[in-house]
Coordinates of C-alpha atoms and ligand atoms in Angstrom, one line a residue:
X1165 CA -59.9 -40.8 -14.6
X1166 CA -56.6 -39.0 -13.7
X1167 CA -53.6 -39.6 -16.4
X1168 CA -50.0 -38.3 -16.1
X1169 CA -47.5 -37.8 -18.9
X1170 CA -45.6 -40.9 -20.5
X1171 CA -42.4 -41.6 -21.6
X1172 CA -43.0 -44.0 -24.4
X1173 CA -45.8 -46.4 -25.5
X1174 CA -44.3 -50.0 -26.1
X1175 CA -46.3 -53.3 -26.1
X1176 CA -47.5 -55.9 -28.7
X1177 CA -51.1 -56.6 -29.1
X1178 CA -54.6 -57.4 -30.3
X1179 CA -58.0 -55.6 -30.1
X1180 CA -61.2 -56.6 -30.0
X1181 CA -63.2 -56.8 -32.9
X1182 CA -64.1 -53.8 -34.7
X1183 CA -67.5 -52.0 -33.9
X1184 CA -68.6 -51.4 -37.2
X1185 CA -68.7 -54.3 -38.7
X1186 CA -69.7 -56.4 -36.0
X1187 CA -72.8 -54.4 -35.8
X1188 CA -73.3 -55.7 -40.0
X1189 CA -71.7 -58.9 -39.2
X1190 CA -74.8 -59.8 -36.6
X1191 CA -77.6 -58.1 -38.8
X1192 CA -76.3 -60.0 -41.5
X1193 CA -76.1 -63.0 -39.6
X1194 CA -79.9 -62.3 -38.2
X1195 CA -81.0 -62.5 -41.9
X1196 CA -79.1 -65.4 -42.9
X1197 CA -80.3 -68.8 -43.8
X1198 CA -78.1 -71.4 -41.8
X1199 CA -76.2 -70.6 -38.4
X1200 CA -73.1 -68.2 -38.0
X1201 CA -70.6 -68.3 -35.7
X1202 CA -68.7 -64.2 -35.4
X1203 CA -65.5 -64.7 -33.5
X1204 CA -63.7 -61.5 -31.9
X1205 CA -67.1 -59.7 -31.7
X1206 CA -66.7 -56.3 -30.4
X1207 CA -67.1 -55.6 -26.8
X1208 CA -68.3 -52.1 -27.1
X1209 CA -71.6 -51.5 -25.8
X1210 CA -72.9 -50.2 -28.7
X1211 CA -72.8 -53.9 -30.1
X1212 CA -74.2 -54.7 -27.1
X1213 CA -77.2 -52.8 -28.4
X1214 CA -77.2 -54.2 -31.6
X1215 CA -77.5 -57.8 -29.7
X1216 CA -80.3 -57.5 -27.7
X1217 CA -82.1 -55.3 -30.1
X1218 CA -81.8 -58.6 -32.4
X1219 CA -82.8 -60.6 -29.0
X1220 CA -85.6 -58.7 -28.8
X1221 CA -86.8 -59.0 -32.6
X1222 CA -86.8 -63.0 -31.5
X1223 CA -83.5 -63.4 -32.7
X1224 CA -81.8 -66.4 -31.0
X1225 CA -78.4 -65.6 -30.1
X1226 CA -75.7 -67.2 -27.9
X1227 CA -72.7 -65.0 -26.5
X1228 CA -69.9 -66.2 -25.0
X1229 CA -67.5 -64.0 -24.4
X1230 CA -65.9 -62.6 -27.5
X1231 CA -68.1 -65.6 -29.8
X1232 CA -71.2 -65.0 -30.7
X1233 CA -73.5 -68.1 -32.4
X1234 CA -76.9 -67.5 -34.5
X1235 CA -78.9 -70.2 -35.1
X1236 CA -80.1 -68.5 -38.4
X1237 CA -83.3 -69.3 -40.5
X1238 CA -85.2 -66.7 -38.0
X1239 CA -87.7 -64.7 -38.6
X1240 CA -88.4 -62.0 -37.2
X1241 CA -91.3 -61.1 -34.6
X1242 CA -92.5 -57.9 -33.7
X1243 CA -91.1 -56.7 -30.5
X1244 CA -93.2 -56.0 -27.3
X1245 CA -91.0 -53.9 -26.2
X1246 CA -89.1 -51.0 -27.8
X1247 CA -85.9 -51.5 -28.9
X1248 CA -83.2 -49.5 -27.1
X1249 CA -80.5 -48.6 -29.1
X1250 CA -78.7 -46.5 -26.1
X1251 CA -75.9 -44.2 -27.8
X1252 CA -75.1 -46.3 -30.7
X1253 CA -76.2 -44.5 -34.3
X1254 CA -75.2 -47.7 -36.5
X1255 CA -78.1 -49.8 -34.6
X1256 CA -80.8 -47.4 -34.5
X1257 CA -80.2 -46.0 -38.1
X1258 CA -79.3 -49.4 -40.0
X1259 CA -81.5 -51.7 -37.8
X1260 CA -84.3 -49.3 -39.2
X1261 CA -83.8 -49.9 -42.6
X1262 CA -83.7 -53.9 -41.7
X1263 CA -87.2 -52.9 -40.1
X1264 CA -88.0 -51.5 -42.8
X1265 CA -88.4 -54.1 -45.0
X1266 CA -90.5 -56.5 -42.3
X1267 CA -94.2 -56.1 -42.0
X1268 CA -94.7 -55.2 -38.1
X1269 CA -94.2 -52.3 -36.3
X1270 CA -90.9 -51.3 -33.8
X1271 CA -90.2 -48.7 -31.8
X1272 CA -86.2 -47.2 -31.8
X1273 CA -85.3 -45.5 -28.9
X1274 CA -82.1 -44.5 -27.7
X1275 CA -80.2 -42.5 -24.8
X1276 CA -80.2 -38.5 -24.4
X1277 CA -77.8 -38.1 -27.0
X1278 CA -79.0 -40.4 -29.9
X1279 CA -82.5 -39.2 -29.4
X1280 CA -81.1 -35.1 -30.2
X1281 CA -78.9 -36.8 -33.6
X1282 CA -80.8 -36.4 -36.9
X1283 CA -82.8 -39.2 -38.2
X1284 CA -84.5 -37.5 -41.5
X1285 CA -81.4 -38.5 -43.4
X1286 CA -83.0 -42.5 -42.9
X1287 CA -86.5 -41.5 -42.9
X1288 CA -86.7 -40.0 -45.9
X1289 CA -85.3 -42.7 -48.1
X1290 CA -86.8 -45.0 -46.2
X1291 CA -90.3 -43.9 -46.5
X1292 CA -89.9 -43.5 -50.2
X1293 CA -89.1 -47.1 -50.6
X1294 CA -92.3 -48.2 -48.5
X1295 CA -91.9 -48.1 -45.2
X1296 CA -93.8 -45.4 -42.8
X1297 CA -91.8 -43.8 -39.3
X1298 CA -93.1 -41.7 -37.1
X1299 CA -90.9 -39.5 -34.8
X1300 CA -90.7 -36.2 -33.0
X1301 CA -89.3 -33.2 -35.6
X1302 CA -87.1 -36.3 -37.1
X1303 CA -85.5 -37.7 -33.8
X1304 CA -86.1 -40.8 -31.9
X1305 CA -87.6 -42.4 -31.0
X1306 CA -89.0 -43.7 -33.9
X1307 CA -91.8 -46.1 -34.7
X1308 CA -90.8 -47.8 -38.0
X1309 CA -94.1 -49.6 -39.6
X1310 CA -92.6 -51.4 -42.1
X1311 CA -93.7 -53.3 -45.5
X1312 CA -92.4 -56.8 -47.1
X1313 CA -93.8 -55.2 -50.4
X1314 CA -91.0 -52.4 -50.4
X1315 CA -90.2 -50.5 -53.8
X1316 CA -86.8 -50.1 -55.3
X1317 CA -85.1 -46.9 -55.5
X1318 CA -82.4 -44.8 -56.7
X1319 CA -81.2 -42.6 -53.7
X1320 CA -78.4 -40.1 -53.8
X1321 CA -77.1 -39.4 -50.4
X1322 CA -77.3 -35.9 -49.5
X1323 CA -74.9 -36.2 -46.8
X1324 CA -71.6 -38.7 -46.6
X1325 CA -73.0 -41.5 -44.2
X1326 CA -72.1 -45.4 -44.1
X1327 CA -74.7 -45.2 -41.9
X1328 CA -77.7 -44.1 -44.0
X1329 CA -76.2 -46.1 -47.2
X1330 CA -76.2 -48.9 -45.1
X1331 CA -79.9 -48.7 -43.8
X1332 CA -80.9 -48.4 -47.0
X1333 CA -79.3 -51.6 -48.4
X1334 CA -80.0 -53.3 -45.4
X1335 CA -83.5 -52.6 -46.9
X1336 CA -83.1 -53.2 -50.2
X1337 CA -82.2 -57.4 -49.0
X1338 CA -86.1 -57.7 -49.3
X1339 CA -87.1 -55.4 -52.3
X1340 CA -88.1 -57.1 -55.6
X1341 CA -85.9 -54.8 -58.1
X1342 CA -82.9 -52.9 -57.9
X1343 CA -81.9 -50.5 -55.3
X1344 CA -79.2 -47.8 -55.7
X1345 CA -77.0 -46.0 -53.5
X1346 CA -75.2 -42.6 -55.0
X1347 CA -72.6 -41.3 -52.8
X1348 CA -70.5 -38.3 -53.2
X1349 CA -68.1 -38.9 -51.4
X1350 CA -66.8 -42.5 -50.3
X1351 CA -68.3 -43.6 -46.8
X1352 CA -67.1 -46.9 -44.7
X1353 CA -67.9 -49.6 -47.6
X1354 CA -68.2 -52.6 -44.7
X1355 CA -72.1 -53.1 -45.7
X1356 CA -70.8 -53.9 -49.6
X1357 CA -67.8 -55.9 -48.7
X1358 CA -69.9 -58.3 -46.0
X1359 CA -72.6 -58.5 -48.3
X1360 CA -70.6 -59.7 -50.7
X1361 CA -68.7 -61.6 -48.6
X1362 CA -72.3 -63.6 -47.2
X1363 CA -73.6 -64.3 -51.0
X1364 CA -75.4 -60.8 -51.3
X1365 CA -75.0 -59.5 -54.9
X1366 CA -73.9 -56.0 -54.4
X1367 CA -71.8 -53.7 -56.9
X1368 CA -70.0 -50.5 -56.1
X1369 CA -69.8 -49.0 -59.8
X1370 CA -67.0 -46.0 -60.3
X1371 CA -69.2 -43.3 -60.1
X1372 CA -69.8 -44.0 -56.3
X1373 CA -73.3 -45.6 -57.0
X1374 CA -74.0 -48.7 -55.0
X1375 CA -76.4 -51.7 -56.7
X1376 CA -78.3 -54.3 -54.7
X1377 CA -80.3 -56.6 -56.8
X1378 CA -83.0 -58.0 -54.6
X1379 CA -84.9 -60.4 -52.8
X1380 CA -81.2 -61.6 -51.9
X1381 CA -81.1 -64.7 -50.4
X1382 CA -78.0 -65.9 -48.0
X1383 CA -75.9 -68.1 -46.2
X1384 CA -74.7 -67.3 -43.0
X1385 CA -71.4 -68.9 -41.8
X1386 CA -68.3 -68.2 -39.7
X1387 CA -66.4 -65.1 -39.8
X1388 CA -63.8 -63.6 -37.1
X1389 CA -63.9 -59.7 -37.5
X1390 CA -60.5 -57.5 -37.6
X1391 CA -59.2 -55.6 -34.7
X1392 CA -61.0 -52.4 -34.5
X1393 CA -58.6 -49.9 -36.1
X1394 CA -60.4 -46.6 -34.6
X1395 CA -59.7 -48.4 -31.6
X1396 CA -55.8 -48.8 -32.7
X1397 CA -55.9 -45.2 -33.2
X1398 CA -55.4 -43.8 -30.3
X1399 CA -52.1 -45.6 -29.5
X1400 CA -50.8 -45.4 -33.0
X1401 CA -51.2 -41.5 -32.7
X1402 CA -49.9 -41.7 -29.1
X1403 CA -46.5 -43.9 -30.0
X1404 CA -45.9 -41.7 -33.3
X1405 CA -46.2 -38.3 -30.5
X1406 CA -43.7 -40.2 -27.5
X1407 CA -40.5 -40.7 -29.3
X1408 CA -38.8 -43.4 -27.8
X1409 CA -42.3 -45.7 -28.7
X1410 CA -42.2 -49.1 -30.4
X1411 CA -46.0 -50.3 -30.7
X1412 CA -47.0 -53.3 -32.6
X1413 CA -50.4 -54.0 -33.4
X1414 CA -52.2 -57.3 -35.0
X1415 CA -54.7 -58.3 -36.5
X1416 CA -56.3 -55.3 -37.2
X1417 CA -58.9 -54.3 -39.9
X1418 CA -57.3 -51.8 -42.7
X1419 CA -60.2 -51.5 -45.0
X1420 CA -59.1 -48.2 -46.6
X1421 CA -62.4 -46.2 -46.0
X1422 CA -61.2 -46.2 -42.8
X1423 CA -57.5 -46.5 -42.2
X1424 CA -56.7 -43.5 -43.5
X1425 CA -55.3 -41.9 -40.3
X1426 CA -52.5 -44.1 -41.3
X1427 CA -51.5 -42.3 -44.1
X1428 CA -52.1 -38.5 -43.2
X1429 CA -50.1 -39.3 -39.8
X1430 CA -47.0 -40.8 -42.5
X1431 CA -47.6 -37.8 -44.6
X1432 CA -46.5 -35.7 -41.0
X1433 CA -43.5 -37.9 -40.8
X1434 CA -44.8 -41.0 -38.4
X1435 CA -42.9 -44.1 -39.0
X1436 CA -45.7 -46.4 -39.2
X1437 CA -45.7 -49.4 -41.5
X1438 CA -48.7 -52.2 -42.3
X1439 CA -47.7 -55.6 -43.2
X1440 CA -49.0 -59.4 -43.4
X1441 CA -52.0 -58.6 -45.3
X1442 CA -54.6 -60.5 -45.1
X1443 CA -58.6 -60.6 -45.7
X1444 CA -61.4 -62.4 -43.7
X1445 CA -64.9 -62.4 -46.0
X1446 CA -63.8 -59.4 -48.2
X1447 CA -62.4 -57.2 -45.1
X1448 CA -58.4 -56.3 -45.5
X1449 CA -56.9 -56.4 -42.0
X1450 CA -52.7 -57.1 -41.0
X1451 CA -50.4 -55.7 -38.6
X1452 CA -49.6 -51.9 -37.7
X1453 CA -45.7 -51.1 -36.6
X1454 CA -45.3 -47.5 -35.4
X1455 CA -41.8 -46.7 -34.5
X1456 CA -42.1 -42.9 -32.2
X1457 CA -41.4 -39.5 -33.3
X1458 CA -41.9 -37.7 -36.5
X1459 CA -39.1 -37.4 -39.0
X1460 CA -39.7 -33.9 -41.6
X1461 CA -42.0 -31.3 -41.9
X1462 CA -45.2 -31.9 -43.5
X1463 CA -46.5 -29.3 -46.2
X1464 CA -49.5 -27.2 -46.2
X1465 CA -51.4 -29.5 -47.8
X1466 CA -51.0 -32.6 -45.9
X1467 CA -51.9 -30.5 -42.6
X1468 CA -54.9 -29.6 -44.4
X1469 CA -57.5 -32.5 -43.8
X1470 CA -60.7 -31.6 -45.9
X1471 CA -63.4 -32.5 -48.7
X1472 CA -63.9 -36.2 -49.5
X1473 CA -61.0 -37.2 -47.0
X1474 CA -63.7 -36.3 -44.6
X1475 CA -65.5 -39.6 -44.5
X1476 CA -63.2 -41.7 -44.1
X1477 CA -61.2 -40.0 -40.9
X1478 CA -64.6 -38.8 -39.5
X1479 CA -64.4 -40.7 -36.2
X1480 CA -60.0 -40.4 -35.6
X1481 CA -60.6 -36.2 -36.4
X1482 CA -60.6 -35.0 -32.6
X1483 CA -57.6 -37.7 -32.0
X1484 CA -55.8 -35.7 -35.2
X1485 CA -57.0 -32.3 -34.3
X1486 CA -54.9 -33.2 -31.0
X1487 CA -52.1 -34.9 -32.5
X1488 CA -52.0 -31.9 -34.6
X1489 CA -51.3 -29.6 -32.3
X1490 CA -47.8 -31.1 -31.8
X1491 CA -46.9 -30.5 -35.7
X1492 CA -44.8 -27.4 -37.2
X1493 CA -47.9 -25.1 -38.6
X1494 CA -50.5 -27.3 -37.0
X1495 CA -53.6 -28.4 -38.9
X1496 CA -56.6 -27.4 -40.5
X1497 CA -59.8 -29.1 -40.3
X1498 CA -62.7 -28.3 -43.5
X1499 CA -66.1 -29.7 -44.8
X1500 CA -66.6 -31.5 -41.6
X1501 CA -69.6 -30.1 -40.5
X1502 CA -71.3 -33.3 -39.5
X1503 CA -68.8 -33.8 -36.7
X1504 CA -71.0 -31.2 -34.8
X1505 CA -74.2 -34.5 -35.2
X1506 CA -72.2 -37.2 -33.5
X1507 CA -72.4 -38.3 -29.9
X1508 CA -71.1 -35.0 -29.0
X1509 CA -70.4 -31.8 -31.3
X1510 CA -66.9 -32.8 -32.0
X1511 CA -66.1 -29.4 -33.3
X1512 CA -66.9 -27.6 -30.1
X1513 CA -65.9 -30.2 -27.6
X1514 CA -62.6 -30.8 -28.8
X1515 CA -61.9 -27.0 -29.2
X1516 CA -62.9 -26.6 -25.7
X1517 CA -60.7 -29.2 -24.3
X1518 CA -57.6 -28.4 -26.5
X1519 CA -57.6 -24.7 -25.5
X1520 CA -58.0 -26.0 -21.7
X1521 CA -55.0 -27.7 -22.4
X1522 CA -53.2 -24.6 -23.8
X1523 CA -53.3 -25.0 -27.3
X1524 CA -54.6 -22.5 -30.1
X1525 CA -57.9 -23.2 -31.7
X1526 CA -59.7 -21.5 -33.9
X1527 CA -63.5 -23.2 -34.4
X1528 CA -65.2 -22.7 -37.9
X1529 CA -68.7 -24.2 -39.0
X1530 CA -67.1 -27.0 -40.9
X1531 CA -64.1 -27.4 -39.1
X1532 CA -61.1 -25.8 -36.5
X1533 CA -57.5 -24.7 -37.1
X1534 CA -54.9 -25.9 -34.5
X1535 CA -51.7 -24.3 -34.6
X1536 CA -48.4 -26.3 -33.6
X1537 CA -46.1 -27.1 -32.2
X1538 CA -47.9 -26.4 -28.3
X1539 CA -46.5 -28.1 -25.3
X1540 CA -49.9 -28.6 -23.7
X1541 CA -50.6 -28.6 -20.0
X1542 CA -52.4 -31.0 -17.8
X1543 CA -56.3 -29.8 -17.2
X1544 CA -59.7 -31.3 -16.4
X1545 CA -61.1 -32.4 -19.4
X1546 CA -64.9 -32.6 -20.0
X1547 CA -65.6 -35.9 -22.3
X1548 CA -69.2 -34.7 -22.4
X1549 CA -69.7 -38.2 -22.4
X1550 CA -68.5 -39.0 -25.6
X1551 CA -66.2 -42.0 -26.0
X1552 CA -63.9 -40.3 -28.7
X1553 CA -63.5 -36.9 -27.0
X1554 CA -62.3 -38.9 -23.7
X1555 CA -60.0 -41.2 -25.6
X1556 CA -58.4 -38.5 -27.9
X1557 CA -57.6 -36.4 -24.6
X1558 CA -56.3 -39.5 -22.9
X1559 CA -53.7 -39.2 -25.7
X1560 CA -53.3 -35.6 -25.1
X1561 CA -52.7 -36.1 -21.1
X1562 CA -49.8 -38.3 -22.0
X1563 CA -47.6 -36.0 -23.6
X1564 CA -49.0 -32.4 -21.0
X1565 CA -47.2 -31.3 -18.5
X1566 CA -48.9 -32.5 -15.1
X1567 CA -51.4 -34.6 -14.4
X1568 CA -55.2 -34.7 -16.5
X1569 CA -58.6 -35.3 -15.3
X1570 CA -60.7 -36.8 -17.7
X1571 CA -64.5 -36.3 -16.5
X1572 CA -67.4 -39.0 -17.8
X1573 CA -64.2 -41.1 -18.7
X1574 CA -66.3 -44.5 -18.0
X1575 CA -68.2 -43.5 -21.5
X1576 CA -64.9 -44.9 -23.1
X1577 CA -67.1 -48.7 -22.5
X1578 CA -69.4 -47.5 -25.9
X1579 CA -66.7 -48.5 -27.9
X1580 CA -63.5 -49.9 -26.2
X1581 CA -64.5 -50.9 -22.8
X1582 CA -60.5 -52.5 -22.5
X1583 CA -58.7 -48.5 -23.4
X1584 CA -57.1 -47.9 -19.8
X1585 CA -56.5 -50.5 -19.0
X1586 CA -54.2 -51.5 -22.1
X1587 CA -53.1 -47.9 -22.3
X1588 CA -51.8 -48.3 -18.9
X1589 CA -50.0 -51.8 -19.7
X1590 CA -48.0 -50.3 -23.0
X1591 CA -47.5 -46.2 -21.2
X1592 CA -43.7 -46.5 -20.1
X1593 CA -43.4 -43.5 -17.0
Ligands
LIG786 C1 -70.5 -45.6 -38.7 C2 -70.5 -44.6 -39.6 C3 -70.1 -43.2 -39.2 C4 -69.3 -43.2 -38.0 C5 -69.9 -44.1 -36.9 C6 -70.0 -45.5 -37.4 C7 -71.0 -46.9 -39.2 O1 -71.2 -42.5 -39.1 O2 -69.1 -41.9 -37.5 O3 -69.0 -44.1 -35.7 O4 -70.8 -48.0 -38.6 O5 -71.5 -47.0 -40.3 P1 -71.9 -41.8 -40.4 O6 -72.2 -42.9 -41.3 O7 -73.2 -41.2 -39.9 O8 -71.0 -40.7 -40.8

């Protein structure tokens, strides 16, 4: 995909659902006792996954387009075949703790770079409640031989994932007791507020620990999911960097656990503003107004982006690492090691691409400094097939000088299959 720079961003518009909690919406609705209708289901492919994994557990499901209709009261079958997960780490990782708690035996697989991400983080906790997985030195594919006798337990997370948390309540629906969650730091909290939202009694106490009392039965229902606001990202950070922008987005989710781009990108002076609140089974979502350019100079520490921030920017960090190489002093990015276990390492691809581009970058074990202001320059860009890395530098190409070539850019599909072409309806030239 070749990009040249932009004058402005200006449009109005909608996204499709958000990826994360479509993925819970559909489990959820898999496990439900009556039918559920999910309106504005994400088209990414990684939901895709999650679909015909379900499909494939026996799970009736009719898509049309962006509605997707579960008859409910299912049970599920063991699969004959395995259950391909392709890139996406939310269905292999929370689908396995659903598996978990059902007595057959699956097999998880997934493309070349899911099967290299760590999977001990769900096996562990996992196998202590019951459940036995094999795998290859802790990567998929795994073959999940699960239990409908699992035990409660009390797990403290020893790394910040929604993911892991979620497989483990996900198992927990079909445990006689209490399960508990301890995080350290707040991850995406969709799995509590859709549980809730379905019936499930779930409690997030104030020392981070999450309770599921269980066997939870449930109703499923009709719910329409919030724009996908990771999705919004990239052209809220792309109006705030071309002055002249005026971008208007609605209807999408603004759970805080993961809008909080919004607020470091205000802290560096972006005129962004959130209005007509609303919330759809426990999930906050409303509009986004970003009105280009960046008005005073943000201090140390709100260039600093670190601790238990981390979490809940983890998948907009490339897009800021980019956006903050257009900001006096740059940025500094700490304590994000696990960026290096996602569908790329994040730390070392976006470091490559930035310094193609011209900027300064210097790469640490948890994290980079970026130094600002740079006028980057057009380059070809290596997306090493990750959908974030292309969709961050997309960003990047429009405010270089000259033209970009964004290699593996069709990758983009995993999450936002729609990103060109609506960044090519709002890009003013
Ligand atoms: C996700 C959680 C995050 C995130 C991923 C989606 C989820 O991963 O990076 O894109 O849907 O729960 P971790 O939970 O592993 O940090």
């Amino acid at each position: 995909m070749k990009l040249t720079p932009a004058r402005l961003l200006d449009g109005r518009l909608r996204l499709p659902g958000d990826k994360s909690i479509s993925h819970r919406a559909a489990l959820i609705a898999a496990l439900a006792e009556g039918s559920s209708e999910i309106l504005n289901f994400s088209t990414a492919a990684d939901c895709a996954s999650t679909l015909a994994c379900l499909r494939e557990l026996g799970v009736s499901i009719e898509r049309k387009h962006d509605k997707v209709i579960f008859a409910g009261n299912q049970k599920l079958v063991a699969p004959r075949r395995p259950l391909d997960c392709g890139n996406s780490g939310s269905t292999l990782r929370i689908l396995a703790g659903v598996l978990a708690g059902h007595d057959f035996t699956a097999e998880l697989i997934g493309d070349e770079s899911l099967s290299s991400r760590p999977m001990r983080r769900i096996i562990e906790p996992l196998e202590m409640m019951g459940a036995k997985i094999e795998s290859t030195d802790s990567k998929a594919p795994l073959k999940v031989h699960g239990s409908n006798r699992l035990n409660p337990i009390t797990y403290k997370l020893p790394v910040a994932s929604a993911q892991v948390k979620s497989a483990i309540l996900f198992a927990g629906l079909s445990v006689k007791g209490r399960t508990t969650v301890i995080e350290t730091s707040p991850s995406r909290d969709h799995t509590e507020r859709l549980f809730n939202g379905f019936g499930v009694p779930v409690t997030t106490n104030a020392d981070l620990s999450v309770t599921l009392d269980g066997p939870a039965r449930f109703t499923g229902g009709p719910i329409t999911i919030p724009g996908d606001v990771s999705s919004a990202a990239y052209f809220v950070a792309a109006a705030m960097l071309l002055p002249e922008s005026r971008l208007i987005i609605q209807g999408v989710g603004l759970n805080p656990t993961r809008a909080a781009f919004l607020s470091v990108l205000s802290s560096w002076g972006a005129g962004i503003s959130t209005t007509d609140l609303q919330t759809e089974r426990n999930e906050p979502y409303g509009t986004i107004t970003v009105r280009g350019g960046l008005t005073g100079t943000a201090g140390d520490s709100e260039r600093t982006l670190s601790r238990s921030m981390i979490p809940s920017l983890i998948d907009e960090l490339p897009l800021l690492a980019v956006a903050g190489s257009q900001i006096p002093g740059g940025i500094q990015i700490r304590d994000a090691a696990e960026l290096r276990l996602k569908e790329s390492d994040r730390l070392a691809t976006t470091a490559t691409n930035l310094r193609a581009m011209g900027a300064e970058v210097e790469e640490f074990d948890d994290g980079l400094a970026v130094s600002g202001p740079t006028q980057l320059h057009g380059a070809l860009i290596d997306s090493h097939g990750d959908h974030r890395i292309a969709m961050a530098f997309s960003v990047a190409a429009l405010i270089a000088k000259g033209e970009t070539e964004i290699a593996g850019a069709e990758c983009v599909a995993i999450s936002f299959p729609e990103f060109f072409t609506l960044l090519e309806s709002l890009a003013k030239r």
